[in-house]
Amino acid sequence: MAKKPGGKDAKKQAAKQVVASNRKARHNYSILDVYEAGVVLLGTEVKSLRAGQASLVDAFATVDDGEVWLRNMHIPEYRHGSWTNHDPRRTRKLLLHRRQIDMLIGKIRDGNLTLVPLSVYFSEGKVKVELALARGKQAHDKRQDLARRDAQREVTRALGRRAKGMT
């Protein structure tokens, strides 16, 4: 059965409003698996996120006592907040299914893997974090990826020139 262009998937993509992304994560880590998790937030944190303010630069996730926590994500204080404002770098709880948490615990314990947040976004009015199970890259791995990307770019350019008859 073919998917309709205006189907449920198209609406889901349109409803995904990215607030912050961790662009360095794909450079520093090789991504093995990606999960979507909800985040427990305070009201002023949600208001700051709606204003488009957040940073995932040094953020990471840990599993403590069977719960997943997002650490070091910076959400600045809400500008119009009062004394009830939040701490910008507080530890925030992530919401995942028990099976997913158990699987993550097993994978993290087995290999030298880490949990890295890739992006924070609104999905149907709720704040979600795209969390990746990742392995850190060594310097030579990063160089190989850059060389592979450059070679692919050259091939694409050559094919484009050939298609235009500029051989």
mmCIF file with all atom_site columns, C-alpha atoms in Angstrom:
data_model
loop_
_atom_site.group_PDB
_atom_site.id
_atom_site.type_symbol
_atom_site.label_atom_id
_atom_site.label_alt_id
_atom_site.label_comp_id
_atom_site.label_asym_id
_atom_site.label_entity_id
_atom_site.label_seq_id
_atom_site.pdbx_PDB_ins_code
_atom_site.Cartn_x
_atom_site.Cartn_y
_atom_site.Cartn_z
_atom_site.occupancy
_atom_site.B_iso_or_equiv
_atom_site.pdbx_formal_charge
_atom_site.auth_seq_id
_atom_site.auth_comp_id
_atom_site.auth_asym_id
_atom_site.auth_atom_id
_atom_site.pdbx_PDB_model_num
ATOM 1   C CA . MET A 1 1   ? 0.000  0.000  0.000   1.00 0.00 ? 1   MET A CA 1
ATOM 2   C CA . ALA A 1 2   ? 1.478  3.356  -1.026  1.00 0.00 ? 2   ALA A CA 1
ATOM 3   C CA . LYS A 1 3   ? 1.791  6.193  1.444   1.00 0.00 ? 3   LYS A CA 1
ATOM 4   C CA . LYS A 1 4   ? -0.157 9.344  0.731   1.00 0.00 ? 4   LYS A CA 1
ATOM 5   C CA . PRO A 1 5   ? 1.804  12.605 0.626   1.00 0.00 ? 5   PRO A CA 1
ATOM 6   C CA . GLY A 1 6   ? -0.520 14.244 3.151   1.00 0.00 ? 6   GLY A CA 1
ATOM 7   C CA . GLY A 1 7   ? -0.708 11.190 5.436   1.00 0.00 ? 7   GLY A CA 1
ATOM 8   C CA . LYS A 1 8   ? 0.064  10.782 9.124   1.00 0.00 ? 8   LYS A CA 1
ATOM 9   C CA . ASP A 1 9   ? 3.862  10.734 8.553   1.00 0.00 ? 9   ASP A CA 1
ATOM 10  C CA . ALA A 1 10  ? 3.806  14.099 6.766   1.00 0.00 ? 10  ALA A CA 1
ATOM 11  C CA . LYS A 1 11  ? 1.862  15.660 9.639   1.00 0.00 ? 11  LYS A CA 1
ATOM 12  C CA . LYS A 1 12  ? 4.297  14.193 12.175  1.00 0.00 ? 12  LYS A CA 1
ATOM 13  C CA . GLN A 1 13  ? 7.277  15.692 10.334  1.00 0.00 ? 13  GLN A CA 1
ATOM 14  C CA . ALA A 1 14  ? 5.553  19.069 10.077  1.00 0.00 ? 14  ALA A CA 1
ATOM 15  C CA . ALA A 1 15  ? 4.770  18.992 13.815  1.00 0.00 ? 15  ALA A CA 1
ATOM 16  C CA . LYS A 1 16  ? 8.442  18.449 14.720  1.00 0.00 ? 16  LYS A CA 1
ATOM 17  C CA . GLN A 1 17  ? 9.854  21.868 15.637  1.00 0.00 ? 17  GLN A CA 1
ATOM 18  C CA . VAL A 1 18  ? 13.596 21.623 16.428  1.00 0.00 ? 18  VAL A CA 1
ATOM 19  C CA . VAL A 1 19  ? 14.785 23.925 19.236  1.00 0.00 ? 19  VAL A CA 1
ATOM 20  C CA . ALA A 1 20  ? 18.447 22.887 19.517  1.00 0.00 ? 20  ALA A CA 1
ATOM 21  C CA . SER A 1 21  ? 20.717 20.338 17.893  1.00 0.00 ? 21  SER A CA 1
ATOM 22  C CA . ASN A 1 22  ? 24.118 18.936 18.786  1.00 0.00 ? 22  ASN A CA 1
ATOM 23  C CA . ARG A 1 23  ? 25.974 19.269 15.493  1.00 0.00 ? 23  ARG A CA 1
ATOM 24  C CA . LYS A 1 24  ? 29.320 18.115 16.897  1.00 0.00 ? 24  LYS A CA 1
ATOM 25  C CA . ALA A 1 25  ? 27.850 14.797 18.093  1.00 0.00 ? 25  ALA A CA 1
ATOM 26  C CA . ARG A 1 26  ? 27.882 13.174 14.643  1.00 0.00 ? 26  ARG A CA 1
ATOM 27  C CA . HIS A 1 27  ? 31.476 14.336 14.177  1.00 0.00 ? 27  HIS A CA 1
ATOM 28  C CA . ASN A 1 28  ? 32.766 13.108 17.545  1.00 0.00 ? 28  ASN A CA 1
ATOM 29  C CA . TYR A 1 29  ? 30.717 9.905  17.826  1.00 0.00 ? 29  TYR A CA 1
ATOM 30  C CA . SER A 1 30  ? 29.630 7.083  15.571  1.00 0.00 ? 30  SER A CA 1
ATOM 31  C CA . ILE A 1 31  ? 25.887 6.728  16.121  1.00 0.00 ? 31  ILE A CA 1
ATOM 32  C CA . LEU A 1 32  ? 24.702 3.153  16.701  1.00 0.00 ? 32  LEU A CA 1
ATOM 33  C CA . ASP A 1 33  ? 21.062 3.606  17.689  1.00 0.00 ? 33  ASP A CA 1
ATOM 34  C CA . VAL A 1 34  ? 18.638 6.526  18.147  1.00 0.00 ? 34  VAL A CA 1
ATOM 35  C CA . TYR A 1 35  ? 15.827 6.856  20.702  1.00 0.00 ? 35  TYR A CA 1
ATOM 36  C CA . GLU A 1 36  ? 13.152 9.460  21.332  1.00 0.00 ? 36  GLU A CA 1
ATOM 37  C CA . ALA A 1 37  ? 12.640 10.370 24.986  1.00 0.00 ? 37  ALA A CA 1
ATOM 38  C CA . GLY A 1 38  ? 10.361 12.755 26.800  1.00 0.00 ? 38  GLY A CA 1
ATOM 39  C CA . VAL A 1 39  ? 11.826 15.225 29.296  1.00 0.00 ? 39  VAL A CA 1
ATOM 40  C CA . VAL A 1 40  ? 10.564 16.231 32.738  1.00 0.00 ? 40  VAL A CA 1
ATOM 41  C CA . LEU A 1 41  ? 10.705 20.041 32.731  1.00 0.00 ? 41  LEU A CA 1
ATOM 42  C CA . LEU A 1 42  ? 9.561  22.987 34.799  1.00 0.00 ? 42  LEU A CA 1
ATOM 43  C CA . GLY A 1 43  ? 7.226  25.641 33.373  1.00 0.00 ? 43  GLY A CA 1
ATOM 44  C CA . THR A 1 44  ? 9.894  28.294 32.916  1.00 0.00 ? 44  THR A CA 1
ATOM 45  C CA . GLU A 1 45  ? 12.092 25.776 31.070  1.00 0.00 ? 45  GLU A CA 1
ATOM 46  C CA . VAL A 1 46  ? 9.334  25.081 28.564  1.00 0.00 ? 46  VAL A CA 1
ATOM 47  C CA . LYS A 1 47  ? 8.820  28.816 28.047  1.00 0.00 ? 47  LYS A CA 1
ATOM 48  C CA . SER A 1 48  ? 12.539 29.294 27.383  1.00 0.00 ? 48  SER A CA 1
ATOM 49  C CA . LEU A 1 49  ? 12.478 26.402 24.910  1.00 0.00 ? 49  LEU A CA 1
ATOM 50  C CA . ARG A 1 50  ? 9.464  27.902 23.131  1.00 0.00 ? 50  ARG A CA 1
ATOM 51  C CA . ALA A 1 51  ? 11.530 31.079 22.763  1.00 0.00 ? 51  ALA A CA 1
ATOM 52  C CA . GLY A 1 52  ? 14.130 28.905 20.959  1.00 0.00 ? 52  GLY A CA 1
ATOM 53  C CA . GLN A 1 53  ? 16.814 28.980 23.622  1.00 0.00 ? 53  GLN A CA 1
ATOM 54  C CA . ALA A 1 54  ? 18.789 25.848 24.526  1.00 0.00 ? 54  ALA A CA 1
ATOM 55  C CA . SER A 1 55  ? 22.273 24.411 24.132  1.00 0.00 ? 55  SER A CA 1
ATOM 56  C CA . LEU A 1 56  ? 23.365 20.772 23.915  1.00 0.00 ? 56  LEU A CA 1
ATOM 57  C CA . VAL A 1 57  ? 27.083 21.502 23.574  1.00 0.00 ? 57  VAL A CA 1
ATOM 58  C CA . ASP A 1 58  ? 28.366 19.619 26.633  1.00 0.00 ? 58  ASP A CA 1
ATOM 59  C CA . ALA A 1 59  ? 25.229 17.571 27.330  1.00 0.00 ? 59  ALA A CA 1
ATOM 60  C CA . PHE A 1 60  ? 25.219 13.825 27.960  1.00 0.00 ? 60  PHE A CA 1
ATOM 61  C CA . ALA A 1 61  ? 22.898 11.259 29.501  1.00 0.00 ? 61  ALA A CA 1
ATOM 62  C CA . THR A 1 62  ? 23.530 8.755  32.286  1.00 0.00 ? 62  THR A CA 1
ATOM 63  C CA . VAL A 1 63  ? 21.631 5.812  33.718  1.00 0.00 ? 63  VAL A CA 1
ATOM 64  C CA . ASP A 1 64  ? 21.403 5.922  37.524  1.00 0.00 ? 64  ASP A CA 1
ATOM 65  C CA . ASP A 1 65  ? 19.293 3.501  39.600  1.00 0.00 ? 65  ASP A CA 1
ATOM 66  C CA . GLY A 1 66  ? 17.269 2.399  36.577  1.00 0.00 ? 66  GLY A CA 1
ATOM 67  C CA . GLU A 1 67  ? 16.439 5.954  35.474  1.00 0.00 ? 67  GLU A CA 1
ATOM 68  C CA . VAL A 1 68  ? 17.914 7.969  32.597  1.00 0.00 ? 68  VAL A CA 1
ATOM 69  C CA . TRP A 1 69  ? 19.082 11.518 33.371  1.00 0.00 ? 69  TRP A CA 1
ATOM 70  C CA . LEU A 1 70  ? 20.087 14.307 30.992  1.00 0.00 ? 70  LEU A CA 1
ATOM 71  C CA . ARG A 1 71  ? 23.009 16.253 32.408  1.00 0.00 ? 71  ARG A CA 1
ATOM 72  C CA . ASN A 1 72  ? 24.630 19.556 31.502  1.00 0.00 ? 72  ASN A CA 1
ATOM 73  C CA . MET A 1 73  ? 22.002 20.713 28.985  1.00 0.00 ? 73  MET A CA 1
ATOM 74  C CA . HIS A 1 74  ? 21.761 24.491 29.186  1.00 0.00 ? 74  HIS A CA 1
ATOM 75  C CA . ILE A 1 75  ? 18.317 26.077 29.122  1.00 0.00 ? 75  ILE A CA 1
ATOM 76  C CA . PRO A 1 76  ? 18.720 29.755 30.033  1.00 0.00 ? 76  PRO A CA 1
ATOM 77  C CA . GLU A 1 77  ? 16.481 31.312 32.656  1.00 0.00 ? 77  GLU A CA 1
ATOM 78  C CA . TYR A 1 78  ? 13.159 32.581 31.365  1.00 0.00 ? 78  TYR A CA 1
ATOM 79  C CA . ARG A 1 79  ? 13.458 36.311 30.743  1.00 0.00 ? 79  ARG A CA 1
ATOM 80  C CA . HIS A 1 80  ? 10.062 37.176 32.215  1.00 0.00 ? 80  HIS A CA 1
ATOM 81  C CA . GLY A 1 81  ? 10.374 34.707 35.087  1.00 0.00 ? 81  GLY A CA 1
ATOM 82  C CA . SER A 1 82  ? 10.378 35.637 38.740  1.00 0.00 ? 82  SER A CA 1
ATOM 83  C CA . TRP A 1 83  ? 11.966 34.040 41.782  1.00 0.00 ? 83  TRP A CA 1
ATOM 84  C CA . THR A 1 84  ? 10.481 30.724 40.589  1.00 0.00 ? 84  THR A CA 1
ATOM 85  C CA . ASN A 1 85  ? 12.956 30.548 37.697  1.00 0.00 ? 85  ASN A CA 1
ATOM 86  C CA . HIS A 1 86  ? 14.925 27.323 37.150  1.00 0.00 ? 86  HIS A CA 1
ATOM 87  C CA . ASP A 1 87  ? 18.635 26.508 37.392  1.00 0.00 ? 87  ASP A CA 1
ATOM 88  C CA . PRO A 1 88  ? 19.987 26.638 33.789  1.00 0.00 ? 88  PRO A CA 1
ATOM 89  C CA . ARG A 1 89  ? 22.134 23.461 33.981  1.00 0.00 ? 89  ARG A CA 1
ATOM 90  C CA . ARG A 1 90  ? 20.073 21.300 36.309  1.00 0.00 ? 90  ARG A CA 1
ATOM 91  C CA . THR A 1 91  ? 19.840 17.527 35.801  1.00 0.00 ? 91  THR A CA 1
ATOM 92  C CA . ARG A 1 92  ? 16.638 16.561 33.993  1.00 0.00 ? 92  ARG A CA 1
ATOM 93  C CA . LYS A 1 93  ? 14.907 13.186 33.997  1.00 0.00 ? 93  LYS A CA 1
ATOM 94  C CA . LEU A 1 94  ? 14.273 11.473 30.649  1.00 0.00 ? 94  LEU A CA 1
ATOM 95  C CA . LEU A 1 95  ? 11.167 9.397  30.068  1.00 0.00 ? 95  LEU A CA 1
ATOM 96  C CA . LEU A 1 96  ? 11.720 6.056  28.328  1.00 0.00 ? 96  LEU A CA 1
ATOM 97  C CA . HIS A 1 97  ? 9.974  2.692  28.471  1.00 0.00 ? 97  HIS A CA 1
ATOM 98  C CA . ARG A 1 98  ? 11.346 0.201  31.020  1.00 0.00 ? 98  ARG A CA 1
ATOM 99  C CA . ARG A 1 99  ? 12.385 -2.223 28.237  1.00 0.00 ? 99  ARG A CA 1
ATOM 100 C CA . GLN A 1 100 ? 14.345 0.530  26.508  1.00 0.00 ? 100 GLN A CA 1
ATOM 101 C CA . ILE A 1 101 ? 16.102 1.509  29.744  1.00 0.00 ? 101 ILE A CA 1
ATOM 102 C CA . ASP A 1 102 ? 17.032 -2.109 30.487  1.00 0.00 ? 102 ASP A CA 1
ATOM 103 C CA . MET A 1 103 ? 18.377 -2.542 26.955  1.00 0.00 ? 103 MET A CA 1
ATOM 104 C CA . LEU A 1 104 ? 20.417 0.680  27.257  1.00 0.00 ? 104 LEU A CA 1
ATOM 105 C CA . ILE A 1 105 ? 21.862 -0.449 30.592  1.00 0.00 ? 105 ILE A CA 1
ATOM 106 C CA . GLY A 1 106 ? 22.971 -3.727 29.014  1.00 0.00 ? 106 GLY A CA 1
ATOM 107 C CA . LYS A 1 107 ? 24.540 -2.089 25.973  1.00 0.00 ? 107 LYS A CA 1
ATOM 108 C CA . ILE A 1 108 ? 26.336 0.595  27.979  1.00 0.00 ? 108 ILE A CA 1
ATOM 109 C CA . ARG A 1 109 ? 27.713 -1.960 30.419  1.00 0.00 ? 109 ARG A CA 1
ATOM 110 C CA . ASP A 1 110 ? 28.947 -4.298 27.625  1.00 0.00 ? 110 ASP A CA 1
ATOM 111 C CA . GLY A 1 111 ? 30.901 -1.863 25.474  1.00 0.00 ? 111 GLY A CA 1
ATOM 112 C CA . ASN A 1 112 ? 32.378 1.579  25.894  1.00 0.00 ? 112 ASN A CA 1
ATOM 113 C CA . LEU A 1 113 ? 29.217 3.304  24.704  1.00 0.00 ? 113 LEU A CA 1
ATOM 114 C CA . THR A 1 114 ? 27.647 6.556  25.805  1.00 0.00 ? 114 THR A CA 1
ATOM 115 C CA . LEU A 1 115 ? 24.294 8.313  25.526  1.00 0.00 ? 115 LEU A CA 1
ATOM 116 C CA . VAL A 1 116 ? 24.491 11.589 23.594  1.00 0.00 ? 116 VAL A CA 1
ATOM 117 C CA . PRO A 1 117 ? 21.564 13.948 22.950  1.00 0.00 ? 117 PRO A CA 1
ATOM 118 C CA . LEU A 1 118 ? 21.336 14.850 19.260  1.00 0.00 ? 118 LEU A CA 1
ATOM 119 C CA . SER A 1 119 ? 18.473 17.332 19.329  1.00 0.00 ? 119 SER A CA 1
ATOM 120 C CA . VAL A 1 120 ? 15.692 18.849 21.417  1.00 0.00 ? 120 VAL A CA 1
ATOM 121 C CA . TYR A 1 121 ? 12.381 19.485 19.706  1.00 0.00 ? 121 TYR A CA 1
ATOM 122 C CA . PHE A 1 122 ? 8.653  19.926 20.179  1.00 0.00 ? 122 PHE A CA 1
ATOM 123 C CA . SER A 1 123 ? 6.497  17.077 18.940  1.00 0.00 ? 123 SER A CA 1
ATOM 124 C CA . GLU A 1 124 ? 2.761  17.668 19.201  1.00 0.00 ? 124 GLU A CA 1
ATOM 125 C CA . GLY A 1 125 ? 3.318  20.232 21.950  1.00 0.00 ? 125 GLY A CA 1
ATOM 126 C CA . LYS A 1 126 ? 5.590  18.052 24.074  1.00 0.00 ? 126 LYS A CA 1
ATOM 127 C CA . VAL A 1 127 ? 9.350  18.470 24.481  1.00 0.00 ? 127 VAL A CA 1
ATOM 128 C CA . LYS A 1 128 ? 11.311 15.471 23.203  1.00 0.00 ? 128 LYS A CA 1
ATOM 129 C CA . VAL A 1 129 ? 15.023 14.649 23.085  1.00 0.00 ? 129 VAL A CA 1
ATOM 130 C CA . GLU A 1 130 ? 16.580 12.575 20.330  1.00 0.00 ? 130 GLU A CA 1
ATOM 131 C CA . LEU A 1 131 ? 19.038 10.409 22.252  1.00 0.00 ? 131 LEU A CA 1
ATOM 132 C CA . ALA A 1 132 ? 21.773 8.395  20.548  1.00 0.00 ? 132 ALA A CA 1
ATOM 133 C CA . LEU A 1 133 ? 23.645 5.359  21.750  1.00 0.00 ? 133 LEU A CA 1
ATOM 134 C CA . ALA A 1 134 ? 27.110 6.192  20.452  1.00 0.00 ? 134 ALA A CA 1
ATOM 135 C CA . ARG A 1 135 ? 30.749 5.157  20.470  1.00 0.00 ? 135 ARG A CA 1
ATOM 136 C CA . GLY A 1 136 ? 33.458 7.821  20.579  1.00 0.00 ? 136 GLY A CA 1
ATOM 137 C CA . LYS A 1 137 ? 35.574 8.254  17.458  1.00 0.00 ? 137 LYS A CA 1
ATOM 138 C CA . GLN A 1 138 ? 39.346 8.369  17.497  1.00 0.00 ? 138 GLN A CA 1
ATOM 139 C CA . ALA A 1 139 ? 41.218 11.060 15.544  1.00 0.00 ? 139 ALA A CA 1
ATOM 140 C CA . HIS A 1 140 ? 42.008 8.696  12.661  1.00 0.00 ? 140 HIS A CA 1
ATOM 141 C CA . ASP A 1 141 ? 38.318 7.721  12.367  1.00 0.00 ? 141 ASP A CA 1
ATOM 142 C CA . LYS A 1 142 ? 37.381 11.396 12.011  1.00 0.00 ? 142 LYS A CA 1
ATOM 143 C CA . ARG A 1 143 ? 40.021 11.855 9.298   1.00 0.00 ? 143 ARG A CA 1
ATOM 144 C CA . GLN A 1 144 ? 38.746 8.798  7.418   1.00 0.00 ? 144 GLN A CA 1
ATOM 145 C CA . ASP A 1 145 ? 35.189 10.160 7.530   1.00 0.00 ? 145 ASP A CA 1
ATOM 146 C CA . LEU A 1 146 ? 36.350 13.524 6.188   1.00 0.00 ? 146 LEU A CA 1
ATOM 147 C CA . ALA A 1 147 ? 38.321 11.833 3.386   1.00 0.00 ? 147 ALA A CA 1
ATOM 148 C CA . ARG A 1 148 ? 35.335 9.622  2.511   1.00 0.00 ? 148 ARG A CA 1
ATOM 149 C CA . ARG A 1 149 ? 33.016 12.640 2.419   1.00 0.00 ? 149 ARG A CA 1
ATOM 150 C CA . ASP A 1 150 ? 35.439 14.622 0.213   1.00 0.00 ? 150 ASP A CA 1
ATOM 151 C CA . ALA A 1 151 ? 35.786 11.694 -2.191  1.00 0.00 ? 151 ALA A CA 1
ATOM 152 C CA . GLN A 1 152 ? 32.005 11.327 -2.418  1.00 0.00 ? 152 GLN A CA 1
ATOM 153 C CA . ARG A 1 153 ? 31.675 15.068 -3.096  1.00 0.00 ? 153 ARG A CA 1
ATOM 154 C CA . GLU A 1 154 ? 34.231 14.830 -5.940  1.00 0.00 ? 154 GLU A CA 1
ATOM 155 C CA . VAL A 1 155 ? 32.386 11.874 -7.487  1.00 0.00 ? 155 VAL A CA 1
ATOM 156 C CA . THR A 1 156 ? 29.116 13.798 -7.364  1.00 0.00 ? 156 THR A CA 1
ATOM 157 C CA . ARG A 1 157 ? 30.730 16.847 -8.988  1.00 0.00 ? 157 ARG A CA 1
ATOM 158 C CA . ALA A 1 158 ? 32.295 14.720 -11.730 1.00 0.00 ? 158 ALA A CA 1
ATOM 159 C CA . LEU A 1 159 ? 28.969 13.048 -12.491 1.00 0.00 ? 159 LEU A CA 1
ATOM 160 C CA . GLY A 1 160 ? 27.276 16.460 -12.603 1.00 0.00 ? 160 GLY A CA 1
ATOM 161 C CA . ARG A 1 161 ? 29.864 17.821 -15.028 1.00 0.00 ? 161 ARG A CA 1
ATOM 162 C CA . ARG A 1 162 ? 29.566 14.705 -17.165 1.00 0.00 ? 162 ARG A CA 1
ATOM 163 C CA . ALA A 1 163 ? 25.779 14.957 -17.271 1.00 0.00 ? 163 ALA A CA 1
ATOM 164 C CA . LYS A 1 164 ? 26.068 18.586 -18.441 1.00 0.00 ? 164 LYS A CA 1
ATOM 165 C CA . GLY A 1 165 ? 28.508 17.544 -21.167 1.00 0.00 ? 165 GLY A CA 1
ATOM 166 C CA . MET A 1 166 ? 31.458 19.401 -19.667 1.00 0.00 ? 166 MET A CA 1
ATOM 167 C CA . THR A 1 167 ? 33.746 16.324 -19.545 1.00 0.00 ? 167 THR A CA 1
#
